[in-house]
Each structure stands twice: as C-alpha cells, then as structure tokens.
PDB file of C-alpha atoms in Angstrom:
ATOM      1  CA  MET A   1     -18.344   6.860  12.101  1.00  0.00           C
ATOM      2  CA  ALA A   2     -19.431   3.361  13.034  1.00  0.00           C
ATOM      3  CA  ARG A   3     -21.206   4.457  16.204  1.00  0.00           C
ATOM      4  CA  LEU A   4     -22.859   7.555  14.720  1.00  0.00           C
ATOM      5  CA  GLY A   5     -23.743   5.919  11.403  1.00  0.00           C
ATOM      6  CA  ILE A   6     -22.038   8.572   9.271  1.00  0.00           C
ATOM      7  CA  LEU A   7     -21.345   7.445   5.721  1.00  0.00           C
ATOM      8  CA  PRO A   8     -17.597   7.044   4.986  1.00  0.00           C
ATOM      9  CA  PHE A   9     -17.809   9.329   1.940  1.00  0.00           C
ATOM     10  CA  ILE A  10     -19.314  12.155   4.008  1.00  0.00           C
ATOM     11  CA  ALA A  11     -16.688  11.730   6.742  1.00  0.00           C
ATOM     12  CA  THR A  12     -13.891  11.741   4.162  1.00  0.00           C
ATOM     13  CA  LEU A  13     -15.246  14.832   2.438  1.00  0.00           C
ATOM     14  CA  GLY A  14     -15.683  16.665   5.748  1.00  0.00           C
ATOM     15  CA  GLY A  15     -12.182  15.712   6.878  1.00  0.00           C
ATOM     16  CA  MET A  16     -10.727  16.873   3.570  1.00  0.00           C
ATOM     17  CA  LEU A  17     -12.386  20.269   3.906  1.00  0.00           C
ATOM     18  CA  VAL A  18     -11.163  20.705   7.486  1.00  0.00           C
ATOM     19  CA  PHE A  19      -7.576  19.690   6.693  1.00  0.00           C
ATOM     20  CA  GLN A  20      -7.523  21.691   3.450  1.00  0.00           C
ATOM     21  CA  GLU A  21      -8.444  24.813   5.394  1.00  0.00           C
ATOM     22  CA  ARG A  22      -5.804  24.012   7.997  1.00  0.00           C
ATOM     23  CA  CYS A  23      -3.104  23.504   5.373  1.00  0.00           C
ATOM     24  CA  SER A  24      -4.015  26.615   3.394  1.00  0.00           C
ATOM     25  CA  SER A  25      -3.917  28.793   6.518  1.00  0.00           C
ATOM     26  CA  ASP A  26      -0.434  27.510   7.372  1.00  0.00           C
ATOM     27  CA  ARG A  27       1.962  29.627   5.281  1.00  0.00           C
ATOM     28  CA  ARG A  28       5.127  27.689   6.083  1.00  0.00           C
ATOM     29  CA  ARG A  29       6.640  25.953   3.102  1.00  0.00           C
ATOM     30  CA  VAL A  30       8.442  22.635   3.164  1.00  0.00           C
ATOM     31  CA  ASP A  31      10.816  22.329   0.261  1.00  0.00           C
ATOM     32  CA  ARG A  32      11.766  19.032  -1.347  1.00  0.00           C
ATOM     33  CA  ALA A  33      15.387  19.719  -0.619  1.00  0.00           C
ATOM     34  CA  THR A  34      14.827  20.220   3.123  1.00  0.00           C
ATOM     35  CA  PRO A  35      17.566  18.117   4.734  1.00  0.00           C
ATOM     36  CA  CYS A  36      15.413  16.982   7.671  1.00  0.00           C
ATOM     37  CA  LEU A  37      13.047  15.034   5.387  1.00  0.00           C
ATOM     38  CA  PRO A  38      13.984  11.449   4.554  1.00  0.00           C
ATOM     39  CA  ARG A  39      14.456  10.635   0.887  1.00  0.00           C
ATOM     40  CA  GLY A  40      12.852   7.181   0.763  1.00  0.00           C
ATOM     41  CA  GLY A  41      10.628   8.035  -2.175  1.00  0.00           C
ATOM     42  CA  GLN A  42      13.631   9.025  -4.244  1.00  0.00           C
ATOM     43  CA  SER A  43      15.927   6.123  -3.421  1.00  0.00           C
ATOM     44  CA  TYR A  44      16.561   2.756  -5.049  1.00  0.00           C
ATOM     45  CA  LEU A  45      17.571  -0.611  -3.691  1.00  0.00           C
ATOM     46  CA  PRO A  46      21.086  -1.668  -4.684  1.00  0.00           C
ATOM     47  CA  PRO A  47      21.158  -4.121  -7.622  1.00  0.00           C
ATOM     48  CA  MET A  48      22.689  -6.947  -5.557  1.00  0.00           C
ATOM     49  CA  LEU A  49      19.927  -6.668  -2.956  1.00  0.00           C
ATOM     50  CA  CYS A  50      17.372  -6.651  -5.774  1.00  0.00           C
ATOM     51  CA  TRP A  51      18.784  -9.882  -7.199  1.00  0.00           C
ATOM     52  CA  ILE A  52      18.795 -11.554  -3.784  1.00  0.00           C
ATOM     53  CA  GLY A  53      15.159 -10.563  -3.179  1.00  0.00           C
ATOM     54  CA  ALA A  54      14.129 -11.600  -6.688  1.00  0.00           C
ATOM     55  CA  GLY A  55      15.882 -14.943  -6.317  1.00  0.00           C
ATOM     56  CA  LEU A  56      14.107 -15.642  -3.038  1.00  0.00           C
ATOM     57  CA  ALA A  57      10.734 -14.608  -4.483  1.00  0.00           C
ATOM     58  CA  ALA A  58      11.314 -16.753  -7.579  1.00  0.00           C
ATOM     59  CA  LEU A  59      12.228 -19.740  -5.397  1.00  0.00           C
ATOM     60  CA  VAL A  60       9.002 -19.289  -3.424  1.00  0.00           C
ATOM     61  CA  PHE A  61       6.956 -19.138  -6.654  1.00  0.00           C
ATOM     62  CA  VAL A  62       8.720 -22.212  -8.064  1.00  0.00           C
ATOM     63  CA  TRP A  63       8.146 -24.105  -4.797  1.00  0.00           C
ATOM     64  CA  PHE A  64       4.432 -23.249  -4.840  1.00  0.00           C
ATOM     65  CA  GLY A  65       4.350 -24.059  -8.557  1.00  0.00           C
ATOM     66  CA  LEU A  66       5.774 -27.520  -8.040  1.00  0.00           C
ATOM     67  CA  ARG A  67       3.278 -28.221  -5.260  1.00  0.00           C
ATOM     68  CA  SER A  68       0.253 -27.152  -7.311  1.00  0.00           C
ATOM     69  CA  ARG A  69      -1.486 -28.643 -10.348  1.00  0.00           C
ATOM     70  CA  GLY A  70      -2.785 -27.538 -13.728  1.00  0.00           C
ATOM     71  CA  THR A  71      -3.026 -23.858 -14.572  1.00  0.00           C
ATOM     72  CA  GLN A  72      -1.996 -22.893 -11.032  1.00  0.00           C
ATOM     73  CA  ARG A  73       1.402 -24.498 -11.704  1.00  0.00           C
ATOM     74  CA  LEU A  74       1.868 -22.485 -14.904  1.00  0.00           C
ATOM     75  CA  ARG A  75       0.763 -19.298 -13.182  1.00  0.00           C
ATOM     76  CA  ASN A  76       3.286 -19.678 -10.348  1.00  0.00           C
ATOM     77  CA  LEU A  77       6.139 -20.594 -12.697  1.00  0.00           C
ATOM     78  CA  GLY A  78       5.202 -17.630 -14.903  1.00  0.00           C
ATOM     79  CA  LEU A  79       5.310 -15.340 -11.859  1.00  0.00           C
ATOM     80  CA  ALA A  80       8.833 -16.591 -11.082  1.00  0.00           C
ATOM     81  CA  VAL A  81       9.955 -15.674 -14.602  1.00  0.00           C
ATOM     82  CA  LEU A  82       8.156 -12.316 -14.343  1.00  0.00           C
ATOM     83  CA  VAL A  83       9.942 -11.460 -11.075  1.00  0.00           C
ATOM     84  CA  LEU A  84      13.357 -12.209 -12.573  1.00  0.00           C
ATOM     85  CA  GLY A  85      12.564 -10.272 -15.769  1.00  0.00           C
ATOM     86  CA  PHE A  86      11.254  -7.272 -13.812  1.00  0.00           C
ATOM     87  CA  THR A  87      14.402  -7.249 -11.688  1.00  0.00           C
ATOM     88  CA  ALA A  88      16.642  -7.416 -14.765  1.00  0.00           C
ATOM     89  CA  VAL A  89      14.855  -4.469 -16.385  1.00  0.00           C
ATOM     90  CA  MET A  90      14.887  -2.346 -13.226  1.00  0.00           C
ATOM     91  CA  ASN A  91      18.537  -3.132 -12.463  1.00  0.00           C
ATOM     92  CA  ALA A  92      19.459  -1.965 -15.960  1.00  0.00           C
ATOM     93  CA  TYR A  93      18.246   1.469 -14.853  1.00  0.00           C
ATOM     94  CA  GLU A  94      19.218   2.120 -11.208  1.00  0.00           C
ATOM     95  CA  GLY A  95      17.577  -0.670  -9.236  1.00  0.00           C
ATOM     96  CA  ILE A  96      14.074  -1.131  -7.877  1.00  0.00           C
ATOM     97  CA  PRO A  97      12.583   2.060  -6.364  1.00  0.00           C
ATOM     98  CA  VAL A  98      11.762   1.830  -2.654  1.00  0.00           C
ATOM     99  CA  PRO A  99       8.082   2.842  -3.196  1.00  0.00           C
ATOM    100  CA  VAL A 100       7.623  -0.129  -5.555  1.00  0.00           C
ATOM    101  CA  VAL A 101       8.956  -2.486  -2.886  1.00  0.00           C
ATOM    102  CA  LEU A 102       6.653  -0.900  -0.286  1.00  0.00           C
ATOM    103  CA  VAL A 103       3.610  -1.347  -2.537  1.00  0.00           C
ATOM    104  CA  LEU A 104       4.493  -4.980  -3.249  1.00  0.00           C
ATOM    105  CA  VAL A 105       5.009  -5.791   0.438  1.00  0.00           C
ATOM    106  CA  LEU A 106       1.832  -4.003   1.551  1.00  0.00           C
ATOM    107  CA  GLY A 107      -0.191  -5.574  -1.248  1.00  0.00           C
ATOM    108  CA  THR A 108       1.029  -9.046  -0.315  1.00  0.00           C
ATOM    109  CA  LEU A 109       0.348  -8.569   3.387  1.00  0.00           C
ATOM    110  CA  LEU A 110      -3.123  -7.087   2.874  1.00  0.00           C
ATOM    111  CA  SER A 111      -4.013  -9.785   0.355  1.00  0.00           C
ATOM    112  CA  MET A 112      -3.020 -12.457   2.849  1.00  0.00           C
ATOM    113  CA  LEU A 113      -5.019 -10.674   5.543  1.00  0.00           C
ATOM    114  CA  ALA A 114      -8.111 -10.584   3.339  1.00  0.00           C
ATOM    115  CA  ARG A 115      -7.891 -14.149   2.014  1.00  0.00           C
ATOM    116  CA  ARG A 116      -6.503 -16.213   4.863  1.00  0.00           C
ATOM    117  CA  THR A 117      -7.966 -14.818   8.091  1.00  0.00           C
ATOM    118  CA  THR A 118     -11.400 -14.772   9.657  1.00  0.00           C
ATOM    119  CA  PHE A 119     -11.099 -10.994   9.761  1.00  0.00           C
ATOM    120  CA  GLY A 120     -10.835 -10.939   5.967  1.00  0.00           C
ATOM    121  CA  ARG A 121     -13.837 -13.246   5.615  1.00  0.00           C
ATOM    122  CA  HIS A 122     -15.782 -10.945   7.923  1.00  0.00           C
ATOM    123  CA  LEU A 123     -14.899  -7.984   5.706  1.00  0.00           C
ATOM    124  CA  TYR A 124     -16.074  -9.816   2.581  1.00  0.00           C
ATOM    125  CA  ALA A 125     -19.312 -10.680   4.398  1.00  0.00           C
ATOM    126  CA  ILE A 126     -19.868  -7.081   5.485  1.00  0.00           C
ATOM    127  CA  GLY A 127     -19.165  -5.822   1.972  1.00  0.00           C
ATOM    128  CA  GLY A 128     -21.461  -8.414   0.414  1.00  0.00           C
ATOM    129  CA  ASN A 129     -24.490  -7.971   2.642  1.00  0.00           C
ATOM    130  CA  ARG A 130     -24.227  -5.888   5.779  1.00  0.00           C
ATOM    131  CA  GLU A 131     -27.545  -7.004   7.204  1.00  0.00           C
ATOM    132  CA  ALA A 132     -26.756 -10.708   6.734  1.00  0.00           C
ATOM    133  CA  ALA A 133     -23.351 -10.162   8.359  1.00  0.00           C
ATOM    134  CA  PHE A 134     -25.091  -8.535  11.334  1.00  0.00           C
ATOM    135  CA  TYR A 135     -27.440 -11.509  11.718  1.00  0.00           C
ATOM    136  CA  ALA A 136     -24.456 -13.878  11.410  1.00  0.00           C
ATOM    137  CA  GLY A 137     -23.021 -12.291  14.558  1.00  0.00           C
ATOM    138  CA  ILE A 138     -20.154 -10.348  13.015  1.00  0.00           C
ATOM    139  CA  PRO A 139     -19.265  -7.225  15.045  1.00  0.00           C
ATOM    140  CA  ILE A 140     -19.650  -4.796  12.148  1.00  0.00           C
ATOM    141  CA  GLY A 141     -18.775  -1.613  14.037  1.00  0.00           C
ATOM    142  CA  ARG A 142     -15.493  -2.983  15.364  1.00  0.00           C
ATOM    143  CA  ARG A 143     -14.494  -4.342  11.967  1.00  0.00           C
ATOM    144  CA  ILE A 144     -15.198  -1.033  10.227  1.00  0.00           C
ATOM    145  CA  VAL A 145     -13.251   0.920  12.838  1.00  0.00           C
ATOM    146  CA  PHE A 146     -10.291  -1.455  12.433  1.00  0.00           C
ATOM    147  CA  VAL A 147     -10.397  -1.139   8.631  1.00  0.00           C
ATOM    148  CA  PHE A 148     -10.339   2.656   8.811  1.00  0.00           C
ATOM    149  CA  THR A 149      -7.509   2.495  11.361  1.00  0.00           C
ATOM    150  CA  LEU A 150      -5.566   0.206   9.048  1.00  0.00           C
ATOM    151  CA  MET A 151      -6.230   2.555   6.137  1.00  0.00           C
ATOM    152  CA  GLY A 152      -5.007   5.528   8.203  1.00  0.00           C
ATOM    153  CA  MET A 153      -1.814   3.674   9.092  1.00  0.00           C
ATOM    154  CA  CYS A 154      -1.211   2.965   5.406  1.00  0.00           C
ATOM    155  CA  CYS A 155      -1.797   6.636   4.566  1.00  0.00           C
ATOM    156  CA  VAL A 156       0.833   7.773   7.072  1.00  0.00           C
ATOM    157  CA  GLY A 157       3.672   6.527   4.862  1.00  0.00           C
ATOM    158  CA  SER A 158       2.196   7.615   1.556  1.00  0.00           C
ATOM    159  CA  PRO A 159       3.590  11.188   1.458  1.00  0.00           C
ATOM    160  CA  GLU A 160       7.132   9.889   1.779  1.00  0.00           C
ATOM    161  CA  SER A 161       6.735   7.039  -0.656  1.00  0.00           C
ATOM    162  CA  CYS A 162       5.072   9.306  -3.230  1.00  0.00           C
ATOM    163  CA  SER A 163       7.416  12.259  -2.914  1.00  0.00           C
ATOM    164  CA  PRO A 164       8.153  13.838  -6.278  1.00  0.00           C
ATOM    165  CA  ARG A 165      11.098  12.826  -8.395  1.00  0.00           C
ATOM    166  CA  GLY A 166      12.029  15.874 -10.354  1.00  0.00           C
ATOM    167  CA  SER A 167      15.106  17.279 -11.934  1.00  0.00           C
ATOM    168  CA  GLY A 168      16.206  18.721  -8.619  1.00  0.00           C
ATOM    169  CA  ARG A 169      15.430  22.310  -9.567  1.00  0.00           C
ATOM    170  CA  ARG A 170      13.829  24.388  -6.863  1.00  0.00           C
ATOM    171  CA  ARG A 171      10.564  26.011  -7.760  1.00  0.00           C
ATOM    172  CA  ARG A 172       8.973  28.842  -5.869  1.00  0.00           C
ATOM    173  CA  MET A 173       5.471  28.073  -4.633  1.00  0.00           C
ATOM    174  CA  PRO A 174       2.976  30.915  -4.911  1.00  0.00           C
ATOM    175  CA  GLY A 175       2.251  32.545  -1.563  1.00  0.00           C
ATOM    176  CA  GLY A 176       5.245  30.893   0.122  1.00  0.00           C
TER     177      GLY A 176
END
C-alpha cells in the first residue's frame, strides 16, 4: 500500500471482498462448542486475582496522584476509586471478563506508544500533515507499513476475544 500509493480504504474494501468470497466458498462449519477452540472470550478472571490487579492499579494511580498537582491529582485519585469500584461491581457478578482485561492492557500499551515515543510523534505528524512530515524527514512509508502490521497483529486475537457468549444452545447455520 505504501509503495503503490493505494488508499487504505480501497485496500481494506478489496481485502474484505476477497476474504468474504473465500469464506463463503468454504462450507466447513466451526461450532462454538468445538473443543479444539480456546474459550478465552467466555472466561473470567478469578475474584482474588481481580482484587490483586485492582489494588496494584489503584496504588499506581495514587502514586501518580500524589506526585502531580491540581486537577491532575484529582483525576488520578478519582481513577483509583473508579478501578476499585469497577472491580467490586464485576466481582459481584463472576469476575472481570478476559476480553475487558485485554482491551485495557492493549489500550494502555498503545496509548503509551503514541504519547511517549518518537514513533508516536511521527504518527501524529503524518496524520496532521503528511507533506510537512515528509519534508521533516520522517520515513512515511515505513511508519505506515508498521502501523498496518501492528493493526493486523491486534486483529489476530479479536475473534477469540469477541467470541459470542450465548445460552449455550447450538444453532444450525444455514448451508452448513
């Protein structure tokens, strides 16, 4: 895409059409209850592990809150209370779902990547003004390829983390 100058939307649409045709021509059916598939999207963390993680996260927010000033201090202390409240509510049910933990971890890591690295600053520059980023000496093609690679790696785990949570009844798929 970066070398040929194809727009990302066009590449995504073309890829979707190719893979949709491939999936519709494949008549094998994978059921939710297939034992070879992991059940990460349908599992919960144990309540004790949730409390340990929430306690550590709250301590980190309190530590950052005590080191900061003004509204930043209130924001960090409020986040510590929010983490403990969220954990209490989720533990009253069954615990925190694994997909929620995955989203929180990925969101934190990608936010740190975007805000605290030169790579993230390069991405903001490319998104703001591509021509100015080119004249600033930023390797635009390499950065775009890396972003799409990173996005593809994130998409690899999405089917498992978003697997359906139903009543457990098997439903027959048409044509399968």
